[in-house]
Amino acid sequence: MDDLLLISGNDIPFIEAQISIHQPMIKEIAYIGEETFFIGCELLNFSKDILDEKDKINLENKSNFEIFMSIMRENNSALLKNKTSAKLVLTLIFPEYQIQFNKNELLLIKDGEEPHSINSKNFEIFKKILVNMFCLNRKNSEGQNYNPGNKRAAMIAEKLARGRAKAAAAKGETQKIAILSRYISILAVGEYKSINSLTKYTVYQLFDEFERFQMKAEYDLFMKAKLSGAKDLEEVEHWMKEIHS
């Protein structure tokens, strides 16, 4: 996906469904909260790859889309938070459309238009757009993938695979998620910017700027130490290097 399109904040064409995906600003995401947002993202980005081998075997005849739709159609109160989170994320990225789950497709409905469909044929492409748009595979400051909803999504699929969906979210407690608000707070102080202006960023814009800011801070510290005569310093990459693969 083109980096310029992502960093521009423009809507992203989802050609396979003949619709565009809206990149919500942080202030829009704030309406549903970070935990809800990231749990919803990870459920929409569901993949069997996060499961252990036993559960992969149990679900080997099911596609990622089929498992996702099974979760969304499951009539179980334990899954309510996860399903609601996914639906709220969908309303953020398709703000002008009604969301409807049918047996074999997710329909996006708007008066005066033919319904748009997310289905088994285009679900993986939809997921790829979400991963890029919301930086779901980005590394955090500790070098780990930031996937706060991943454990919960894996648990749900595991319970479905073993026929125990009622317990899917029973032990799904997670630590407080505050990555977006923390990044905004750091950038506001570090770059002398208004918090209000930063809340108008998209997730991609925020992650991109924070990563660049962090690299520059490390580089400046390295150069300061080097000019002061410090020896045996570990080399630091230049802060202007390419950061998008």
JSON list of C-alpha atoms in Angstrom, two decimals:
[
{"chain": "A", "resi": 1, "resn": "MET", "atom": "CA", "xyz": [0.00, 0.00, 0.00]},
{"chain": "A", "resi": 2, "resn": "ASP", "atom": "CA", "xyz": [1.27, 3.45, -0.87]},
{"chain": "A", "resi": 3, "resn": "ASP", "atom": "CA", "xyz": [2.83, 5.20, 2.13]},
{"chain": "A", "resi": 4, "resn": "LEU", "atom": "CA", "xyz": [1.81, 8.63, 0.84]},
{"chain": "A", "resi": 5, "resn": "LEU", "atom": "CA", "xyz": [-1.85, 7.58, 0.79]},
{"chain": "A", "resi": 6, "resn": "LEU", "atom": "CA", "xyz": [-1.62, 6.34, 4.36]},
{"chain": "A", "resi": 7, "resn": "ILE", "atom": "CA", "xyz": [0.27, 9.34, 5.71]},
{"chain": "A", "resi": 8, "resn": "SER", "atom": "CA", "xyz": [-2.06, 11.77, 3.90]},
{"chain": "A", "resi": 9, "resn": "GLY", "atom": "CA", "xyz": [-5.00, 10.63, 6.04]},
{"chain": "A", "resi": 10, "resn": "ASN", "atom": "CA", "xyz": [-7.17, 10.20, 2.95]},
{"chain": "A", "resi": 11, "resn": "ASP", "atom": "CA", "xyz": [-9.76, 7.46, 2.62]},
{"chain": "A", "resi": 12, "resn": "ILE", "atom": "CA", "xyz": [-8.30, 4.23, 1.25]},
{"chain": "A", "resi": 13, "resn": "PRO", "atom": "CA", "xyz": [-9.84, 2.55, -1.81]},
{"chain": "A", "resi": 14, "resn": "PHE", "atom": "CA", "xyz": [-11.02, -0.99, -1.11]},
{"chain": "A", "resi": 15, "resn": "ILE", "atom": "CA", "xyz": [-11.37, -1.85, -4.77]},
{"chain": "A", "resi": 16, "resn": "GLU", "atom": "CA", "xyz": [-12.45, -5.45, -4.24]},
{"chain": "A", "resi": 17, "resn": "ALA", "atom": "CA", "xyz": [-15.58, -4.25, -2.42]},
{"chain": "A", "resi": 18, "resn": "GLN", "atom": "CA", "xyz": [-15.97, -1.08, -4.54]},
{"chain": "A", "resi": 19, "resn": "ILE", "atom": "CA", "xyz": [-15.89, 1.12, -1.46]},
{"chain": "A", "resi": 20, "resn": "SER", "atom": "CA", "xyz": [-13.45, 3.40, 0.39]},
{"chain": "A", "resi": 21, "resn": "ILE", "atom": "CA", "xyz": [-12.27, 2.86, 3.96]},
{"chain": "A", "resi": 22, "resn": "HIS", "atom": "CA", "xyz": [-12.18, 5.95, 6.15]},
{"chain": "A", "resi": 23, "resn": "GLN", "atom": "CA", "xyz": [-9.05, 6.59, 8.23]},
{"chain": "A", "resi": 24, "resn": "PRO", "atom": "CA", "xyz": [-10.52, 7.82, 11.53]},
{"chain": "A", "resi": 25, "resn": "MET", "atom": "CA", "xyz": [-8.77, 10.54, 13.49]},
{"chain": "A", "resi": 26, "resn": "ILE", "atom": "CA", "xyz": [-7.68, 9.84, 17.06]},
{"chain": "A", "resi": 27, "resn": "LYS", "atom": "CA", "xyz": [-10.46, 12.12, 18.29]},
{"chain": "A", "resi": 28, "resn": "GLU", "atom": "CA", "xyz": [-12.98, 9.88, 16.50]},
{"chain": "A", "resi": 29, "resn": "ILE", "atom": "CA", "xyz": [-11.46, 6.74, 18.00]},
{"chain": "A", "resi": 30, "resn": "ALA", "atom": "CA", "xyz": [-11.73, 8.41, 21.41]},
{"chain": "A", "resi": 31, "resn": "TYR", "atom": "CA", "xyz": [-15.54, 8.06, 21.23]},
{"chain": "A", "resi": 32, "resn": "ILE", "atom": "CA", "xyz": [-15.22, 4.29, 21.60]},
{"chain": "A", "resi": 33, "resn": "GLY", "atom": "CA", "xyz": [-11.98, 4.18, 23.62]},
{"chain": "A", "resi": 34, "resn": "GLU", "atom": "CA", "xyz": [-8.61, 2.55, 22.97]},
{"chain": "A", "resi": 35, "resn": "GLU", "atom": "CA", "xyz": [-9.39, -0.85, 24.47]},
{"chain": "A", "resi": 36, "resn": "THR", "atom": "CA", "xyz": [-12.56, -1.21, 22.42]},
{"chain": "A", "resi": 37, "resn": "PHE", "atom": "CA", "xyz": [-10.74, 0.03, 19.34]},
{"chain": "A", "resi": 38, "resn": "PHE", "atom": "CA", "xyz": [-7.83, -2.39, 19.50]},
{"chain": "A", "resi": 39, "resn": "ILE", "atom": "CA", "xyz": [-9.95, -5.38, 20.55]},
{"chain": "A", "resi": 40, "resn": "GLY", "atom": "CA", "xyz": [-12.23, -4.65, 17.61]},
{"chain": "A", "resi": 41, "resn": "CYS", "atom": "CA", "xyz": [-9.26, -4.30, 15.25]},
{"chain": "A", "resi": 42, "resn": "GLU", "atom": "CA", "xyz": [-7.78, -7.62, 16.27]},
{"chain": "A", "resi": 43, "resn": "LEU", "atom": "CA", "xyz": [-11.08, -9.44, 15.90]},
{"chain": "A", "resi": 44, "resn": "LEU", "atom": "CA", "xyz": [-11.51, -7.95, 12.42]},
{"chain": "A", "resi": 45, "resn": "ASN", "atom": "CA", "xyz": [-7.92, -8.99, 11.70]},
{"chain": "A", "resi": 46, "resn": "PHE", "atom": "CA", "xyz": [-8.49, -12.52, 12.94]},
{"chain": "A", "resi": 47, "resn": "SER", "atom": "CA", "xyz": [-6.12, -15.20, 11.67]},
{"chain": "A", "resi": 48, "resn": "LYS", "atom": "CA", "xyz": [-5.70, -18.85, 12.57]},
{"chain": "A", "resi": 49, "resn": "ASP", "atom": "CA", "xyz": [-1.96, -18.17, 12.73]},
{"chain": "A", "resi": 50, "resn": "ILE", "atom": "CA", "xyz": [-2.37, -16.91, 16.30]},
{"chain": "A", "resi": 51, "resn": "LEU", "atom": "CA", "xyz": [-3.67, -20.30, 17.47]},
{"chain": "A", "resi": 52, "resn": "ASP", "atom": "CA", "xyz": [-1.67, -23.23, 18.78]},
{"chain": "A", "resi": 53, "resn": "GLU", "atom": "CA", "xyz": [-1.27, -26.30, 16.57]},
{"chain": "A", "resi": 54, "resn": "LYS", "atom": "CA", "xyz": [-4.11, -28.24, 18.23]},
{"chain": "A", "resi": 55, "resn": "ASP", "atom": "CA", "xyz": [-6.64, -25.51, 17.58]},
{"chain": "A", "resi": 56, "resn": "LYS", "atom": "CA", "xyz": [-5.36, -24.97, 14.04]},
{"chain": "A", "resi": 57, "resn": "ILE", "atom": "CA", "xyz": [-6.11, -28.63, 13.35]},
{"chain": "A", "resi": 58, "resn": "ASN", "atom": "CA", "xyz": [-9.58, -28.29, 14.84]},
{"chain": "A", "resi": 59, "resn": "LEU", "atom": "CA", "xyz": [-10.28, -25.37, 12.50]},
{"chain": "A", "resi": 60, "resn": "GLU", "atom": "CA", "xyz": [-8.29, -26.49, 9.47]},
{"chain": "A", "resi": 61, "resn": "ASN", "atom": "CA", "xyz": [-11.42, -26.76, 7.31]},
{"chain": "A", "resi": 62, "resn": "LYS", "atom": "CA", "xyz": [-12.56, -23.25, 8.21]},
{"chain": "A", "resi": 63, "resn": "SER", "atom": "CA", "xyz": [-11.28, -20.05, 6.63]},
{"chain": "A", "resi": 64, "resn": "ASN", "atom": "CA", "xyz": [-10.41, -16.99, 8.69]},
{"chain": "A", "resi": 65, "resn": "PHE", "atom": "CA", "xyz": [-13.53, -15.32, 7.37]},
{"chain": "A", "resi": 66, "resn": "GLU", "atom": "CA", "xyz": [-15.76, -18.26, 8.32]},
{"chain": "A", "resi": 67, "resn": "ILE", "atom": "CA", "xyz": [-14.39, -18.26, 11.86]},
{"chain": "A", "resi": 68, "resn": "PHE", "atom": "CA", "xyz": [-14.80, -14.49, 12.13]},
{"chain": "A", "resi": 69, "resn": "MET", "atom": "CA", "xyz": [-18.42, -14.71, 10.93]},
{"chain": "A", "resi": 70, "resn": "SER", "atom": "CA", "xyz": [-19.09, -17.55, 13.37]},
{"chain": "A", "resi": 71, "resn": "ILE", "atom": "CA", "xyz": [-17.91, -15.35, 16.21]},
{"chain": "A", "resi": 72, "resn": "MET", "atom": "CA", "xyz": [-20.00, -12.39, 15.02]},
{"chain": "A", "resi": 73, "resn": "ARG", "atom": "CA", "xyz": [-23.15, -14.53, 14.69]},
{"chain": "A", "resi": 74, "resn": "GLU", "atom": "CA", "xyz": [-22.64, -16.42, 17.96]},
{"chain": "A", "resi": 75, "resn": "ASN", "atom": "CA", "xyz": [-25.53, -15.66, 20.30]},
{"chain": "A", "resi": 76, "resn": "ASN", "atom": "CA", "xyz": [-23.58, -15.60, 23.52]},
{"chain": "A", "resi": 77, "resn": "SER", "atom": "CA", "xyz": [-23.29, -12.88, 26.14]},
{"chain": "A", "resi": 78, "resn": "ALA", "atom": "CA", "xyz": [-19.64, -13.76, 26.78]},
{"chain": "A", "resi": 79, "resn": "LEU", "atom": "CA", "xyz": [-18.79, -12.64, 23.27]},
{"chain": "A", "resi": 80, "resn": "LEU", "atom": "CA", "xyz": [-20.78, -9.42, 23.41]},
{"chain": "A", "resi": 81, "resn": "LYS", "atom": "CA", "xyz": [-17.88, -7.10, 24.24]},
{"chain": "A", "resi": 82, "resn": "ASN", "atom": "CA", "xyz": [-15.71, -8.49, 21.47]},
{"chain": "A", "resi": 83, "resn": "LYS", "atom": "CA", "xyz": [-18.47, -8.40, 18.87]},
{"chain": "A", "resi": 84, "resn": "THR", "atom": "CA", "xyz": [-19.52, -4.91, 19.90]},
{"chain": "A", "resi": 85, "resn": "SER", "atom": "CA", "xyz": [-15.92, -3.73, 19.65]},
{"chain": "A", "resi": 86, "resn": "ALA", "atom": "CA", "xyz": [-15.60, -5.06, 16.10]},
{"chain": "A", "resi": 87, "resn": "LYS", "atom": "CA", "xyz": [-18.89, -3.45, 15.07]},
{"chain": "A", "resi": 88, "resn": "LEU", "atom": "CA", "xyz": [-17.85, -0.10, 16.53]},
{"chain": "A", "resi": 89, "resn": "VAL", "atom": "CA", "xyz": [-14.59, -0.18, 14.58]},
{"chain": "A", "resi": 90, "resn": "LEU", "atom": "CA", "xyz": [-16.60, -0.92, 11.45]},
{"chain": "A", "resi": 91, "resn": "THR", "atom": "CA", "xyz": [-18.77, 2.13, 12.10]},
{"chain": "A", "resi": 92, "resn": "LEU", "atom": "CA", "xyz": [-15.59, 4.23, 12.41]},
{"chain": "A", "resi": 93, "resn": "ILE", "atom": "CA", "xyz": [-14.16, 3.10, 9.07]},
{"chain": "A", "resi": 94, "resn": "PHE", "atom": "CA", "xyz": [-17.52, 3.00, 7.23]},
{"chain": "A", "resi": 95, "resn": "PRO", "atom": "CA", "xyz": [-19.29, 5.96, 8.88]},
{"chain": "A", "resi": 96, "resn": "GLU", "atom": "CA", "xyz": [-21.90, 6.42, 6.16]},
{"chain": "A", "resi": 97, "resn": "TYR", "atom": "CA", "xyz": [-23.00, 2.80, 6.04]},
{"chain": "A", "resi": 98, "resn": "GLN", "atom": "CA", "xyz": [-25.20, 0.46, 8.03]},
{"chain": "A", "resi": 99, "resn": "ILE", "atom": "CA", "xyz": [-23.48, -2.79, 9.00]},
{"chain": "A", "resi": 100, "resn": "GLN", "atom": "CA", "xyz": [-25.34, -6.04, 8.46]},
{"chain": "A", "resi": 101, "resn": "PHE", "atom": "CA", "xyz": [-24.08, -9.58, 9.03]},
{"chain": "A", "resi": 102, "resn": "ASN", "atom": "CA", "xyz": [-25.63, -12.17, 6.74]},
{"chain": "A", "resi": 103, "resn": "LYS", "atom": "CA", "xyz": [-24.84, -15.86, 6.60]},
{"chain": "A", "resi": 104, "resn": "ASN", "atom": "CA", "xyz": [-21.91, -15.61, 4.20]},
{"chain": "A", "resi": 105, "resn": "GLU", "atom": "CA", "xyz": [-21.06, -11.92, 4.00]},
{"chain": "A", "resi": 106, "resn": "LEU", "atom": "CA", "xyz": [-20.79, -8.65, 5.82]},
{"chain": "A", "resi": 107, "resn": "LEU", "atom": "CA", "xyz": [-22.95, -6.07, 4.05]},
{"chain": "A", "resi": 108, "resn": "LEU", "atom": "CA", "xyz": [-22.37, -2.31, 4.01]},
{"chain": "A", "resi": 109, "resn": "ILE", "atom": "CA", "xyz": [-25.64, -0.62, 3.19]},
{"chain": "A", "resi": 110, "resn": "LYS", "atom": "CA", "xyz": [-26.35, 2.98, 2.16]},
{"chain": "A", "resi": 111, "resn": "ASP", "atom": "CA", "xyz": [-29.49, 4.48, 0.65]},
{"chain": "A", "resi": 112, "resn": "GLY", "atom": "CA", "xyz": [-29.19, 4.95, -3.08]},
{"chain": "A", "resi": 113, "resn": "GLU", "atom": "CA", "xyz": [-26.34, 2.48, -3.50]},
{"chain": "A", "resi": 114, "resn": "GLU", "atom": "CA", "xyz": [-26.02, -1.20, -4.15]},
{"chain": "A", "resi": 115, "resn": "PRO", "atom": "CA", "xyz": [-24.84, -2.98, -0.97]},
{"chain": "A", "resi": 116, "resn": "HIS", "atom": "CA", "xyz": [-21.10, -3.53, -0.68]},
{"chain": "A", "resi": 117, "resn": "SER", "atom": "CA", "xyz": [-19.89, -6.90, 0.53]},
{"chain": "A", "resi": 118, "resn": "ILE", "atom": "CA", "xyz": [-16.97, -8.11, 2.62]},
{"chain": "A", "resi": 119, "resn": "ASN", "atom": "CA", "xyz": [-16.80, -11.84, 2.06]},
{"chain": "A", "resi": 120, "resn": "SER", "atom": "CA", "xyz": [-14.51, -14.84, 1.82]},
{"chain": "A", "resi": 121, "resn": "LYS", "atom": "CA", "xyz": [-13.06, -13.55, -1.46]},
{"chain": "A", "resi": 122, "resn": "ASN", "atom": "CA", "xyz": [-11.94, -10.13, -0.23]},
{"chain": "A", "resi": 123, "resn": "PHE", "atom": "CA", "xyz": [-11.64, -10.54, 3.56]},
{"chain": "A", "resi": 124, "resn": "GLU", "atom": "CA", "xyz": [-7.86, -11.07, 3.52]},
{"chain": "A", "resi": 125, "resn": "ILE", "atom": "CA", "xyz": [-7.39, -7.92, 1.43]},
{"chain": "A", "resi": 126, "resn": "PHE", "atom": "CA", "xyz": [-9.62, -6.01, 3.86]},
{"chain": "A", "resi": 127, "resn": "LYS", "atom": "CA", "xyz": [-7.47, -7.26, 6.75]},
{"chain": "A", "resi": 128, "resn": "LYS", "atom": "CA", "xyz": [-4.28, -6.15, 4.99]},
{"chain": "A", "resi": 129, "resn": "ILE", "atom": "CA", "xyz": [-5.67, -2.62, 4.64]},
{"chain": "A", "resi": 130, "resn": "LEU", "atom": "CA", "xyz": [-6.55, -2.55, 8.36]},
{"chain": "A", "resi": 131, "resn": "VAL", "atom": "CA", "xyz": [-3.11, -3.84, 9.37]},
{"chain": "A", "resi": 132, "resn": "ASN", "atom": "CA", "xyz": [-1.38, -1.10, 7.39]},
{"chain": "A", "resi": 133, "resn": "MET", "atom": "CA", "xyz": [-3.84, 1.66, 8.28]},
{"chain": "A", "resi": 134, "resn": "PHE", "atom": "CA", "xyz": [-3.81, 0.97, 12.01]},
{"chain": "A", "resi": 135, "resn": "CYS", "atom": "CA", "xyz": [-0.17, -0.18, 12.28]},
{"chain": "A", "resi": 136, "resn": "LEU", "atom": "CA", "xyz": [-1.19, -3.48, 13.83]},
{"chain": "A", "resi": 137, "resn": "ASN", "atom": "CA", "xyz": [2.17, -5.06, 13.04]},
{"chain": "A", "resi": 138, "resn": "ARG", "atom": "CA", "xyz": [4.28, -2.13, 14.22]},
{"chain": "A", "resi": 139, "resn": "LYS", "atom": "CA", "xyz": [6.83, -2.73, 16.96]},
{"chain": "A", "resi": 140, "resn": "ASN", "atom": "CA", "xyz": [6.46, -0.89, 20.23]},
{"chain": "A", "resi": 141, "resn": "SER", "atom": "CA", "xyz": [9.30, 0.81, 22.08]},
{"chain": "A", "resi": 142, "resn": "GLU", "atom": "CA", "xyz": [10.33, -2.53, 23.59]},
{"chain": "A", "resi": 143, "resn": "GLY", "atom": "CA", "xyz": [10.61, -4.10, 20.12]},
{"chain": "A", "resi": 144, "resn": "GLN", "atom": "CA", "xyz": [7.49, -6.24, 20.49]},
{"chain": "A", "resi": 145, "resn": "ASN", "atom": "CA", "xyz": [4.48, -6.34, 18.20]},
{"chain": "A", "resi": 146, "resn": "TYR", "atom": "CA", "xyz": [1.72, -4.18, 19.58]},
{"chain": "A", "resi": 147, "resn": "ASN", "atom": "CA", "xyz": [-1.37, -6.38, 19.37]},
{"chain": "A", "resi": 148, "resn": "PRO", "atom": "CA", "xyz": [-3.34, -5.74, 22.57]},
{"chain": "A", "resi": 149, "resn": "GLY", "atom": "CA", "xyz": [-6.41, -7.58, 21.33]},
{"chain": "A", "resi": 150, "resn": "ASN", "atom": "CA", "xyz": [-4.58, -10.59, 19.96]},
{"chain": "A", "resi": 151, "resn": "LYS", "atom": "CA", "xyz": [-4.80, -12.74, 23.09]},
{"chain": "A", "resi": 152, "resn": "ARG", "atom": "CA", "xyz": [-8.53, -12.18, 23.37]},
{"chain": "A", "resi": 153, "resn": "ALA", "atom": "CA", "xyz": [-9.13, -12.99, 19.69]},
{"chain": "A", "resi": 154, "resn": "ALA", "atom": "CA", "xyz": [-7.10, -16.19, 20.01]},
{"chain": "A", "resi": 155, "resn": "MET", "atom": "CA", "xyz": [-9.03, -17.21, 23.10]},
{"chain": "A", "resi": 156, "resn": "ILE", "atom": "CA", "xyz": [-12.38, -16.78, 21.39]},
{"chain": "A", "resi": 157, "resn": "ALA", "atom": "CA", "xyz": [-11.35, -18.91, 18.43]},
{"chain": "A", "resi": 158, "resn": "GLU", "atom": "CA", "xyz": [-9.94, -21.55, 20.76]},
{"chain": "A", "resi": 159, "resn": "LYS", "atom": "CA", "xyz": [-13.21, -21.83, 22.66]},
{"chain": "A", "resi": 160, "resn": "LEU", "atom": "CA", "xyz": [-15.19, -22.03, 19.45]},
{"chain": "A", "resi": 161, "resn": "ALA", "atom": "CA", "xyz": [-12.87, -24.74, 18.15]},
{"chain": "A", "resi": 162, "resn": "ARG", "atom": "CA", "xyz": [-13.42, -26.77, 21.29]},
{"chain": "A", "resi": 163, "resn": "GLY", "atom": "CA", "xyz": [-17.15, -26.14, 21.46]},
{"chain": "A", "resi": 164, "resn": "ARG", "atom": "CA", "xyz": [-16.99, -24.01, 24.62]},
{"chain": "A", "resi": 165, "resn": "ALA", "atom": "CA", "xyz": [-17.93, -20.57, 23.29]},
{"chain": "A", "resi": 166, "resn": "LYS", "atom": "CA", "xyz": [-19.64, -19.60, 26.55]},
{"chain": "A", "resi": 167, "resn": "ALA", "atom": "CA", "xyz": [-16.28, -19.20, 28.22]},
{"chain": "A", "resi": 168, "resn": "ALA", "atom": "CA", "xyz": [-14.72, -17.25, 25.34]},
{"chain": "A", "resi": 169, "resn": "ALA", "atom": "CA", "xyz": [-14.31, -13.97, 27.19]},
{"chain": "A", "resi": 170, "resn": "ALA", "atom": "CA", "xyz": [-14.57, -15.17, 30.77]},
{"chain": "A", "resi": 171, "resn": "LYS", "atom": "CA", "xyz": [-10.85, -14.76, 31.40]},
{"chain": "A", "resi": 172, "resn": "GLY", "atom": "CA", "xyz": [-10.22, -12.05, 28.86]},
{"chain": "A", "resi": 173, "resn": "GLU", "atom": "CA", "xyz": [-9.05, -9.37, 31.23]},
{"chain": "A", "resi": 174, "resn": "THR", "atom": "CA", "xyz": [-6.26, -7.25, 29.80]},
{"chain": "A", "resi": 175, "resn": "GLN", "atom": "CA", "xyz": [-4.03, -4.51, 31.05]},
{"chain": "A", "resi": 176, "resn": "LYS", "atom": "CA", "xyz": [-5.12, -0.96, 30.42]},
{"chain": "A", "resi": 177, "resn": "ILE", "atom": "CA", "xyz": [-4.48, 0.06, 26.83]},
{"chain": "A", "resi": 178, "resn": "ALA", "atom": "CA", "xyz": [-3.27, 3.64, 26.50]},
{"chain": "A", "resi": 179, "resn": "ILE", "atom": "CA", "xyz": [-0.83, 3.64, 23.61]},
{"chain": "A", "resi": 180, "resn": "LEU", "atom": "CA", "xyz": [-2.50, 6.40, 21.56]},
{"chain": "A", "resi": 181, "resn": "SER", "atom": "CA", "xyz": [-2.98, 8.76, 24.49]},
{"chain": "A", "resi": 182, "resn": "ARG", "atom": "CA", "xyz": [0.61, 8.12, 25.64]},
{"chain": "A", "resi": 183, "resn": "TYR", "atom": "CA", "xyz": [2.04, 8.88, 22.21]},
{"chain": "A", "resi": 184, "resn": "ILE", "atom": "CA", "xyz": [0.01, 12.08, 22.01]},
{"chain": "A", "resi": 185, "resn": "SER", "atom": "CA", "xyz": [1.19, 13.16, 25.45]},
{"chain": "A", "resi": 186, "resn": "ILE", "atom": "CA", "xyz": [4.85, 12.49, 24.61]},
{"chain": "A", "resi": 187, "resn": "LEU", "atom": "CA", "xyz": [4.71, 14.27, 21.25]},
{"chain": "A", "resi": 188, "resn": "ALA", "atom": "CA", "xyz": [2.87, 17.25, 22.72]},
{"chain": "A", "resi": 189, "resn": "VAL", "atom": "CA", "xyz": [5.69, 17.85, 25.20]},
{"chain": "A", "resi": 190, "resn": "GLY", "atom": "CA", "xyz": [8.60, 16.66, 23.06]},
{"chain": "A", "resi": 191, "resn": "GLU", "atom": "CA", "xyz": [7.62, 18.63, 19.95]},
{"chain": "A", "resi": 192, "resn": "TYR", "atom": "CA", "xyz": [5.88, 21.54, 21.67]},
{"chain": "A", "resi": 193, "resn": "LYS", "atom": "CA", "xyz": [2.61, 20.71, 19.93]},
{"chain": "A", "resi": 194, "resn": "SER", "atom": "CA", "xyz": [-1.01, 21.14, 20.93]},
{"chain": "A", "resi": 195, "resn": "ILE", "atom": "CA", "xyz": [-2.73, 18.00, 22.17]},
{"chain": "A", "resi": 196, "resn": "ASN", "atom": "CA", "xyz": [-5.82, 19.10, 20.26]},
{"chain": "A", "resi": 197, "resn": "SER", "atom": "CA", "xyz": [-3.88, 19.20, 16.99]},
{"chain": "A", "resi": 198, "resn": "LEU", "atom": "CA", "xyz": [-2.44, 15.73, 17.63]},
{"chain": "A", "resi": 199, "resn": "THR", "atom": "CA", "xyz": [-5.90, 14.25, 18.20]},
{"chain": "A", "resi": 200, "resn": "LYS", "atom": "CA", "xyz": [-6.66, 15.16, 14.58]},
{"chain": "A", "resi": 201, "resn": "TYR", "atom": "CA", "xyz": [-4.00, 12.71, 13.41]},
{"chain": "A", "resi": 202, "resn": "THR", "atom": "CA", "xyz": [-4.86, 9.27, 12.08]},
{"chain": "A", "resi": 203, "resn": "VAL", "atom": "CA", "xyz": [-3.32, 6.23, 13.77]},
{"chain": "A", "resi": 204, "resn": "TYR", "atom": "CA", "xyz": [-0.82, 5.87, 10.93]},
{"chain": "A", "resi": 205, "resn": "GLN", "atom": "CA", "xyz": [0.22, 9.52, 11.16]},
{"chain": "A", "resi": 206, "resn": "LEU", "atom": "CA", "xyz": [0.63, 9.30, 14.93]},
{"chain": "A", "resi": 207, "resn": "PHE", "atom": "CA", "xyz": [2.74, 6.12, 14.83]},
{"chain": "A", "resi": 208, "resn": "ASP", "atom": "CA", "xyz": [4.85, 7.47, 11.97]},
{"chain": "A", "resi": 209, "resn": "GLU", "atom": "CA", "xyz": [5.62, 10.75, 13.74]},
{"chain": "A", "resi": 210, "resn": "PHE", "atom": "CA", "xyz": [6.26, 9.08, 17.09]},
{"chain": "A", "resi": 211, "resn": "GLU", "atom": "CA", "xyz": [8.71, 6.60, 15.56]},
{"chain": "A", "resi": 212, "resn": "ARG", "atom": "CA", "xyz": [10.57, 9.41, 13.79]},
{"chain": "A", "resi": 213, "resn": "PHE", "atom": "CA", "xyz": [10.58, 11.54, 16.96]},
{"chain": "A", "resi": 214, "resn": "GLN", "atom": "CA", "xyz": [11.96, 8.64, 18.98]},
{"chain": "A", "resi": 215, "resn": "MET", "atom": "CA", "xyz": [14.71, 8.01, 16.41]},
{"chain": "A", "resi": 216, "resn": "LYS", "atom": "CA", "xyz": [15.71, 11.67, 16.38]},
{"chain": "A", "resi": 217, "resn": "ALA", "atom": "CA", "xyz": [15.83, 11.86, 20.17]},
{"chain": "A", "resi": 218, "resn": "GLU", "atom": "CA", "xyz": [18.11, 8.80, 20.27]},
{"chain": "A", "resi": 219, "resn": "TYR", "atom": "CA", "xyz": [20.29, 10.14, 17.46]},
{"chain": "A", "resi": 220, "resn": "ASP", "atom": "CA", "xyz": [20.65, 13.58, 19.05]},
{"chain": "A", "resi": 221, "resn": "LEU", "atom": "CA", "xyz": [21.62, 11.99, 22.36]},
{"chain": "A", "resi": 222, "resn": "PHE", "atom": "CA", "xyz": [24.18, 9.79, 20.61]},
{"chain": "A", "resi": 223, "resn": "MET", "atom": "CA", "xyz": [25.73, 12.75, 18.75]},
{"chain": "A", "resi": 224, "resn": "LYS", "atom": "CA", "xyz": [25.85, 14.84, 21.92]},
{"chain": "A", "resi": 225, "resn": "ALA", "atom": "CA", "xyz": [27.67, 12.09, 23.77]},
{"chain": "A", "resi": 226, "resn": "LYS", "atom": "CA", "xyz": [30.03, 11.51, 20.85]},
{"chain": "A", "resi": 227, "resn": "LEU", "atom": "CA", "xyz": [30.93, 15.20, 20.58]},
{"chain": "A", "resi": 228, "resn": "SER", "atom": "CA", "xyz": [31.56, 15.23, 24.34]},
{"chain": "A", "resi": 229, "resn": "GLY", "atom": "CA", "xyz": [34.23, 12.59, 23.86]},
{"chain": "A", "resi": 230, "resn": "ALA", "atom": "CA", "xyz": [32.36, 9.49, 24.97]},
{"chain": "A", "resi": 231, "resn": "LYS", "atom": "CA", "xyz": [33.98, 6.25, 23.80]},
{"chain": "A", "resi": 232, "resn": "ASP", "atom": "CA", "xyz": [32.74, 2.78, 22.83]},
{"chain": "A", "resi": 233, "resn": "LEU", "atom": "CA", "xyz": [29.27, 4.05, 21.94]},
{"chain": "A", "resi": 234, "resn": "GLU", "atom": "CA", "xyz": [26.89, 1.74, 20.12]},
{"chain": "A", "resi": 235, "resn": "GLU", "atom": "CA", "xyz": [26.14, 3.23, 16.73]},
{"chain": "A", "resi": 236, "resn": "VAL", "atom": "CA", "xyz": [22.66, 4.68, 16.25]},
{"chain": "A", "resi": 237, "resn": "GLU", "atom": "CA", "xyz": [20.96, 4.78, 12.86]},
{"chain": "A", "resi": 238, "resn": "HIS", "atom": "CA", "xyz": [20.35, 8.20, 11.35]},
{"chain": "A", "resi": 239, "resn": "TRP", "atom": "CA", "xyz": [16.89, 9.50, 12.23]},
{"chain": "A", "resi": 240, "resn": "MET", "atom": "CA", "xyz": [16.12, 10.32, 8.57]},
{"chain": "A", "resi": 241, "resn": "LYS", "atom": "CA", "xyz": [16.44, 6.71, 7.40]},
{"chain": "A", "resi": 242, "resn": "GLU", "atom": "CA", "xyz": [13.59, 4.91, 5.65]},
{"chain": "A", "resi": 243, "resn": "ILE", "atom": "CA", "xyz": [11.19, 3.47, 8.23]},
{"chain": "A", "resi": 244, "resn": "HIS", "atom": "CA", "xyz": [8.56, 1.96, 5.93]},
{"chain": "A", "resi": 245, "resn": "SER", "atom": "CA", "xyz": [9.32, -1.41, 4.40]}
]
